[in-house]
PDB file of C-alpha atoms in Angstrom:
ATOM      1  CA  UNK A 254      14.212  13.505   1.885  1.00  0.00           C
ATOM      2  CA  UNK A 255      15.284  13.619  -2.060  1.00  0.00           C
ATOM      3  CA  UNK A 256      18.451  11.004  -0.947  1.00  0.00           C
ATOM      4  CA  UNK A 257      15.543   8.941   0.689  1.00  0.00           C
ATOM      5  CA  UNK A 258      13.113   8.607  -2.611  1.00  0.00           C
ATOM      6  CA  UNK A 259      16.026   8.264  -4.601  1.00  0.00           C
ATOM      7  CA  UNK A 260      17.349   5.233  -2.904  1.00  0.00           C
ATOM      8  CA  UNK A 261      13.615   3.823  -2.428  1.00  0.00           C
ATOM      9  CA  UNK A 262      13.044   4.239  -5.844  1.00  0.00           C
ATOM     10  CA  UNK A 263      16.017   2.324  -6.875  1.00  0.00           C
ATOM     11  CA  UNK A 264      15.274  -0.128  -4.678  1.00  0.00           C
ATOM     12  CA  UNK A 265      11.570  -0.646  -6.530  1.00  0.00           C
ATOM     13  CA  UNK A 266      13.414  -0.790  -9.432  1.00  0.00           C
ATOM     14  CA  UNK A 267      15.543  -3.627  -8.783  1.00  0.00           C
ATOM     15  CA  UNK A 268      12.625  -5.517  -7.433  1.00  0.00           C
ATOM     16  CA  UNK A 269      10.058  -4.820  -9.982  1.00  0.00           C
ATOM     17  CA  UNK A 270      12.094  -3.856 -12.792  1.00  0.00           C
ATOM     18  CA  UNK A 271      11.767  -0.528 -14.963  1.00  0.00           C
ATOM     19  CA  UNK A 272       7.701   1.407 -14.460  1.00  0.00           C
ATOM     20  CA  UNK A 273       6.144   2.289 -17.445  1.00  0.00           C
ATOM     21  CA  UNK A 274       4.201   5.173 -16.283  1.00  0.00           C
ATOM     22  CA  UNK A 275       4.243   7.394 -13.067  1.00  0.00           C
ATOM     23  CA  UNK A 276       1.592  10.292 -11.863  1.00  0.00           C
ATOM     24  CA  UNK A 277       2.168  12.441  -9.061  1.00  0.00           C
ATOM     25  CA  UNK A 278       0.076  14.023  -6.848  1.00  0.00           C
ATOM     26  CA  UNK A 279       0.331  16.807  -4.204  1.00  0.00           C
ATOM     27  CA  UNK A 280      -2.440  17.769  -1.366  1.00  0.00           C
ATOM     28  CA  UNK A 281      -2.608  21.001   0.008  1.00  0.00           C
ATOM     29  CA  UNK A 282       0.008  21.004   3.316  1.00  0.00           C
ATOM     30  CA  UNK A 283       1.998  17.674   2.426  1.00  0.00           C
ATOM     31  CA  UNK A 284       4.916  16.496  -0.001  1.00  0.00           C
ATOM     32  CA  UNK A 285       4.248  15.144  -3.050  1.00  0.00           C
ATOM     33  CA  UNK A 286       3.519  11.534  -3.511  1.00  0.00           C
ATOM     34  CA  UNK A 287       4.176   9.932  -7.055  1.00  0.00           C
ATOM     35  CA  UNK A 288       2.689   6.178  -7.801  1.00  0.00           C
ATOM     36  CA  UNK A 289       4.691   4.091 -10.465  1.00  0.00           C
ATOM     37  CA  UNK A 290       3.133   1.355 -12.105  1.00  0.00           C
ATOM     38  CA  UNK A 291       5.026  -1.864 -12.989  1.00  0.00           C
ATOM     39  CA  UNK A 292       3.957  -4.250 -15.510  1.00  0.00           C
ATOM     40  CA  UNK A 293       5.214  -8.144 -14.638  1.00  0.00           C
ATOM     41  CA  UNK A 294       3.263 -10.288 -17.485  1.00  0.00           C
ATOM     42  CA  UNK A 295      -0.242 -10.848 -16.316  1.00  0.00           C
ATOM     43  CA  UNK A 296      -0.011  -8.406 -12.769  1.00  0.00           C
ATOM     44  CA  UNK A 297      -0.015  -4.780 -12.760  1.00  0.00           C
ATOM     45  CA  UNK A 298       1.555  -3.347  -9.965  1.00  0.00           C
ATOM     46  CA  UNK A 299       1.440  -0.101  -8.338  1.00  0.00           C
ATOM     47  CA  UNK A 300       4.077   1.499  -5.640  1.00  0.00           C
ATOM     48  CA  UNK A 301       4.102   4.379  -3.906  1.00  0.00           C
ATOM     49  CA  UNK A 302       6.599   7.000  -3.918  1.00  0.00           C
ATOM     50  CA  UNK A 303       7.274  10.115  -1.183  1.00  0.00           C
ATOM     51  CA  UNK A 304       5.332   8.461   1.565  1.00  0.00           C
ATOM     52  CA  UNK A 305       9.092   7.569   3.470  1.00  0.00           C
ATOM     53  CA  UNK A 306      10.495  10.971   3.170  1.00  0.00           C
ATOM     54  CA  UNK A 307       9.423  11.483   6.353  1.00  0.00           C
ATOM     55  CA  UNK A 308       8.870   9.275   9.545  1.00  0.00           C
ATOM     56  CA  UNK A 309       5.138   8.219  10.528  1.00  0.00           C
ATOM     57  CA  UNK A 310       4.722   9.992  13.513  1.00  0.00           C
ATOM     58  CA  UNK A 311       2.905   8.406  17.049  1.00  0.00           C
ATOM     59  CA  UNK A 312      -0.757  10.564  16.660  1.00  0.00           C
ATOM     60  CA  UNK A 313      -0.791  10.438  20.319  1.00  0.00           C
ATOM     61  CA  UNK A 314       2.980  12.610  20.388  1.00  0.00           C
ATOM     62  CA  UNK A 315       2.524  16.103  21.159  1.00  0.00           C
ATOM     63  CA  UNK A 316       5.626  16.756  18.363  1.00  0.00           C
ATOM     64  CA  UNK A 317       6.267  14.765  15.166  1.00  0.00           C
ATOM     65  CA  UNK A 318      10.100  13.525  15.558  1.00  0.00           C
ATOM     66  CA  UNK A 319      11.922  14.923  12.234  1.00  0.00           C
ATOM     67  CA  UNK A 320      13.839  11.418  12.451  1.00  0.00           C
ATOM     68  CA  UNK A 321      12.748   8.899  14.235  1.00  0.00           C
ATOM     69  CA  UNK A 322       9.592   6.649  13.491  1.00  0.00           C
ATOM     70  CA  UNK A 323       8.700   4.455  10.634  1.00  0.00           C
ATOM     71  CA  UNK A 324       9.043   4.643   7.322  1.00  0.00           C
ATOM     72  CA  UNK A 325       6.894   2.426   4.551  1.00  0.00           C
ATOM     73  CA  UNK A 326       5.845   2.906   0.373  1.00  0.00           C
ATOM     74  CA  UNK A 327       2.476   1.215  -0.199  1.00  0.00           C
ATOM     75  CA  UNK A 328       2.543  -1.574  -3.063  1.00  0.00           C
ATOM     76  CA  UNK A 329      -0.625  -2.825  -4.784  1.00  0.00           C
ATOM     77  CA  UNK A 330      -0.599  -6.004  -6.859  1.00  0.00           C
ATOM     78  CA  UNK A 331      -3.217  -6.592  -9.462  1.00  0.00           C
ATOM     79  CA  UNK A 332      -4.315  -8.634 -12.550  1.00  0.00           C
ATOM     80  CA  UNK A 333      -4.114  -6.817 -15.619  1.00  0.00           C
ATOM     81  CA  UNK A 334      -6.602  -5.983 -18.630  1.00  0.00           C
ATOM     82  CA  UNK A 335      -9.964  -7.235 -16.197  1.00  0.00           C
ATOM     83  CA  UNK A 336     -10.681  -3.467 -14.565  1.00  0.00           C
ATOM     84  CA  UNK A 337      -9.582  -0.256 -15.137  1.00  0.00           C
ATOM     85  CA  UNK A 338      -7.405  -0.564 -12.226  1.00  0.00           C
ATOM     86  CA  UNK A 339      -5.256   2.472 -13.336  1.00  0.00           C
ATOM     87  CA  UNK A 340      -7.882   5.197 -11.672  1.00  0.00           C
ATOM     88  CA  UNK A 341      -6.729   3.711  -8.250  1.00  0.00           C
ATOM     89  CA  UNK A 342      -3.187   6.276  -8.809  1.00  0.00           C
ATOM     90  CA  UNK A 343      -5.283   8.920  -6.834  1.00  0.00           C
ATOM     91  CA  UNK A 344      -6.285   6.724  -3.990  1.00  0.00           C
ATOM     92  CA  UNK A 345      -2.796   5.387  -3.525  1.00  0.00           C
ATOM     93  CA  UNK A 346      -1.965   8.792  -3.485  1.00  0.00           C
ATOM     94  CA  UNK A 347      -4.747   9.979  -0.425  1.00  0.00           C
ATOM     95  CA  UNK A 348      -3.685   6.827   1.434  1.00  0.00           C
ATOM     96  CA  UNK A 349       0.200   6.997   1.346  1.00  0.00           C
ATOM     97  CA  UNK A 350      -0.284  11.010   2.470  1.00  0.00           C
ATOM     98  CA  UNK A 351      -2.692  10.021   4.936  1.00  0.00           C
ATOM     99  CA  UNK A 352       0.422   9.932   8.047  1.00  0.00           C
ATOM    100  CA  UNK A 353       1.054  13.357   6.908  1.00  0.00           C
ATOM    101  CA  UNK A 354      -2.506  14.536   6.915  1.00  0.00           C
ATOM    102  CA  UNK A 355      -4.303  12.996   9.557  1.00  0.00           C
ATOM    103  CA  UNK A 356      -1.170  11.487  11.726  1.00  0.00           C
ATOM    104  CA  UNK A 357      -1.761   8.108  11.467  1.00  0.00           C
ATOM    105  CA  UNK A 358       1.032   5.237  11.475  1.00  0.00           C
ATOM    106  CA  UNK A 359       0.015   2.489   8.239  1.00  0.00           C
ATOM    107  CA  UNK A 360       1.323  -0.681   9.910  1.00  0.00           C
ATOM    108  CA  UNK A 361       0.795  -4.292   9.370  1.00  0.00           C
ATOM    109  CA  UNK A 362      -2.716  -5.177  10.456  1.00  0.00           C
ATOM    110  CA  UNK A 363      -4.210  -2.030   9.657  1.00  0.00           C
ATOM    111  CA  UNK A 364      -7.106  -1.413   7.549  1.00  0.00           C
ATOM    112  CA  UNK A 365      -7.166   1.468   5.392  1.00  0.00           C
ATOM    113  CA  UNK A 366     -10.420   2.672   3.245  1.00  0.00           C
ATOM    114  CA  UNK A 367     -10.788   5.520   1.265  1.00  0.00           C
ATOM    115  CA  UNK A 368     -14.646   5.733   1.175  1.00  0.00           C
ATOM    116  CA  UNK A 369     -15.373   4.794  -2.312  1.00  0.00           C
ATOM    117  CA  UNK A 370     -14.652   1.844  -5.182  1.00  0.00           C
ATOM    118  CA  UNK A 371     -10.387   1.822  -5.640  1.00  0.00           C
ATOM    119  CA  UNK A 372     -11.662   1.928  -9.720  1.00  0.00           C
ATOM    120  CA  UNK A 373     -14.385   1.634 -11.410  1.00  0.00           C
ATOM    121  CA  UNK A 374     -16.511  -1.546 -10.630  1.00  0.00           C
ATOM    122  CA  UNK A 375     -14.043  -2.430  -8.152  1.00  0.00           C
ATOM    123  CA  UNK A 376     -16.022  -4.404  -4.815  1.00  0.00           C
ATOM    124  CA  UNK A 377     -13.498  -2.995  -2.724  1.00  0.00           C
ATOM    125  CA  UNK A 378     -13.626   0.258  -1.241  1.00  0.00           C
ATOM    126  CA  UNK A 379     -10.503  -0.543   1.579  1.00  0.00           C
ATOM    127  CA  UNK A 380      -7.072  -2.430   1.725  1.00  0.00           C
ATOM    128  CA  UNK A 381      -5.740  -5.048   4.217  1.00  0.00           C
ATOM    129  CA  UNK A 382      -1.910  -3.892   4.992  1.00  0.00           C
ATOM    130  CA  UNK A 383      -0.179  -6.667   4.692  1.00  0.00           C
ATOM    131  CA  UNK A 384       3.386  -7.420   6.071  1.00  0.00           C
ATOM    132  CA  UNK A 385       6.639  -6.452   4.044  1.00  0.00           C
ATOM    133  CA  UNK A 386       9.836  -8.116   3.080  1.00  0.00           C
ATOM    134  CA  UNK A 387       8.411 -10.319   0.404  1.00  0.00           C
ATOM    135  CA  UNK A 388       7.963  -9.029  -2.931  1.00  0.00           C
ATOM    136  CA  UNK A 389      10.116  -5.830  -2.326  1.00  0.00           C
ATOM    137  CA  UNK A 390      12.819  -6.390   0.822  1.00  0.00           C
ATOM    138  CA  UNK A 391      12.978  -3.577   3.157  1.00  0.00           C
ATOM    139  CA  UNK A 392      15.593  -0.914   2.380  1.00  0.00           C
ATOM    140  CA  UNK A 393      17.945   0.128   5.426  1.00  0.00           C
ATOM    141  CA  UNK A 394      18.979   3.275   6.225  1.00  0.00           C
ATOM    142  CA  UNK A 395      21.522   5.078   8.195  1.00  0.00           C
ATOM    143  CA  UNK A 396      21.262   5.306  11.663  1.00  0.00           C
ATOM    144  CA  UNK A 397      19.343   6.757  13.784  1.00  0.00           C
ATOM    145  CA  UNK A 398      16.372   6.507  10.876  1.00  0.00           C
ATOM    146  CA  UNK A 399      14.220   3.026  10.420  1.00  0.00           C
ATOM    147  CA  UNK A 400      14.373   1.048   7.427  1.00  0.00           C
ATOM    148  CA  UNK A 401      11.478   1.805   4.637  1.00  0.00           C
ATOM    149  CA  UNK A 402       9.446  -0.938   4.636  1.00  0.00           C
ATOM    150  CA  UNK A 403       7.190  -1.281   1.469  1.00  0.00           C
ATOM    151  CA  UNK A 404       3.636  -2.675   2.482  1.00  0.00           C
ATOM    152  CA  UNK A 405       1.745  -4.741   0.183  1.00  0.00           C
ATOM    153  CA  UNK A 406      -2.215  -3.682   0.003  1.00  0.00           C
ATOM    154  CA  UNK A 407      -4.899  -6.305  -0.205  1.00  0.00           C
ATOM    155  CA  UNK A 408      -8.005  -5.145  -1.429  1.00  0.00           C
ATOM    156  CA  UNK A 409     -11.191  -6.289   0.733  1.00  0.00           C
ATOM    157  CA  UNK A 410     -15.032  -6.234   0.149  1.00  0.00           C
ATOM    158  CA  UNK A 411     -17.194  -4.577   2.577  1.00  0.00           C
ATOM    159  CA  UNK A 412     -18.197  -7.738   4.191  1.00  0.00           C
ATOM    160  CA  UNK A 413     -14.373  -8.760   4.421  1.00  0.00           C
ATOM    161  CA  UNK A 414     -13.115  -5.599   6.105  1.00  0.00           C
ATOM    162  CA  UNK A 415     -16.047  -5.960   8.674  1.00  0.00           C
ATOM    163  CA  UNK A 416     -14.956  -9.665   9.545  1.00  0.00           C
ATOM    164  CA  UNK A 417     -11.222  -8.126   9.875  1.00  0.00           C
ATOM    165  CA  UNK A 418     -12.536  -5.818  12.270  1.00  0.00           C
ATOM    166  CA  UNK A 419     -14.070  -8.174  14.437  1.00  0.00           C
ATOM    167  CA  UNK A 420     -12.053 -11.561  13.965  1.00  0.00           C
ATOM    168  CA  UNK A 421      -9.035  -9.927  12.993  1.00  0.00           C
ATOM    169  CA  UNK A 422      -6.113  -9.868  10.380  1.00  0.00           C
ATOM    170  CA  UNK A 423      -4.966 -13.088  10.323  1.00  0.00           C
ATOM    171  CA  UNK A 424      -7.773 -14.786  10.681  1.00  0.00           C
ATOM    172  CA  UNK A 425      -8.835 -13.185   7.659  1.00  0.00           C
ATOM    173  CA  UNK A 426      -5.614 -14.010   5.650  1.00  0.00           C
ATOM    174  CA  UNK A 427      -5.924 -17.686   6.772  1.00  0.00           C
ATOM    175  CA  UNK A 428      -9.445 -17.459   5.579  1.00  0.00           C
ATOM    176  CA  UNK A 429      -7.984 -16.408   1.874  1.00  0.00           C
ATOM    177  CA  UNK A 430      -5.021 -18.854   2.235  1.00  0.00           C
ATOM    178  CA  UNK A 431      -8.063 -21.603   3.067  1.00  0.00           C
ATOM    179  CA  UNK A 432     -10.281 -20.673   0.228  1.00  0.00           C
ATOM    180  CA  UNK A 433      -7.844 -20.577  -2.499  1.00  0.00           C
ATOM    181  CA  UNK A 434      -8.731 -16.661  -2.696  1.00  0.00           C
ATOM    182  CA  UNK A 435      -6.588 -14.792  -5.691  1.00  0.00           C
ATOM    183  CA  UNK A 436      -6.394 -11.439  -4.091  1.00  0.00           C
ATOM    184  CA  UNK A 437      -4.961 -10.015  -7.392  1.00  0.00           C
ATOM    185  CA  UNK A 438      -8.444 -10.793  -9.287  1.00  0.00           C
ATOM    186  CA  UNK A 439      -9.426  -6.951  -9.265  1.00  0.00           C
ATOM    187  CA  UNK A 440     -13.178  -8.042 -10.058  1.00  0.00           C
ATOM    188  CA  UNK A 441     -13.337 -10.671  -7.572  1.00  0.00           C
ATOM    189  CA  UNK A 442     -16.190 -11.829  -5.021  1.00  0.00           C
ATOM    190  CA  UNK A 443     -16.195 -11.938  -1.190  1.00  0.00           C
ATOM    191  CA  UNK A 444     -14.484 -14.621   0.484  1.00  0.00           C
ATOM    192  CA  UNK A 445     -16.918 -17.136   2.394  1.00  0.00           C
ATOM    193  CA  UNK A 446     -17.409 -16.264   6.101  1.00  0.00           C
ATOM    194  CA  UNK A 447     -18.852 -17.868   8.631  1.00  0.00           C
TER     195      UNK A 447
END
């Protein structure tokens, strides 16, 4: 697990250049997870770390594979100096342990909420998992274990995630791509919907 972190952190650093501050966190029964934040001008941007030590396992399995299954870090992008976007560490933290606590597999698609504002004054309460490969390419292991992908997270109002859950996740993308939406604005209003 170490050799794992170690190569997805260096992997984050190449992408996002050096972070300038890192928490960690540890719930009762799991590993520790450690969030890094990156500053890149204007965006703030916040990565999980620990999540890929170990495989997501299928909730459905009757016994968690030790090396097979997926692997992802969770990245959140975010404007800088409009929120005090820095009390989301903890909540990266619960959602990143969440496939060790409750067994569930954070794919692209998937909505994620952790029950309460991601900072203060913050209209979202969940995140929209969004596909990797873009701003940090997945890092490949060694056989037989799957590649860590790192997920960007895009936060969504109330009214948005309740649209995703009905219409779906693309059509909620192409509803952002439509409307000009800047999913970074931490402060920002609901997207029209129909």
């Amino acid at each position: 697990m170490a050799e794992i972190l170690a190569l997805v952190e260096a992997r984050l650093r190449t992408a996002l250049g050096e972070p300038d501050a890192r928490a960690a966190v540890t719930f009762l029964g799991t590993d520790r997870i450690e969030v890094l934040r990156f500053i890149d001008g204007d965006v703030v941007r916040y990565a999980t770390l620990g999540m890929s030590g170990q495989p997501m396992a299928d909730p459905a399995a009757t016994l968690a594979d030790p090396v097979k299954g997926p692997r992802a870090e969770l990245v959140l992008s975010v404007r800088a100096g409009l929120a005090d976007t820095d009390q989301v560490l903890r909540k990266l933290a619960v959602l990143a342990a969440s496939p060790q606590v409750e067994g569930v597999i954070v794919a692209p698609g998937a909505s994620l909420d952790v029950g309460e504002p991601l900072w203060p004054g913050a209209p979202f309460s969940s995140v929209l998992v969004a596909e990797s490969g873009g701003l940090v390419e997945d890092l490949p292991l060694e056989e037989p274990l799957e590649p860590v992908r790192f997920l960007p997270l895009l936060p969504m109002t109330s009214n948005e995630a309740a649209w995703k859950r009905v219409r779906g996740a693309q059509e909620l993308q192409e509803r952002w791509l439509s409307q000009g939406t800047d999913l970074r604005d931490p402060l920002r209003a609901s997207v029209a919907l129909d």
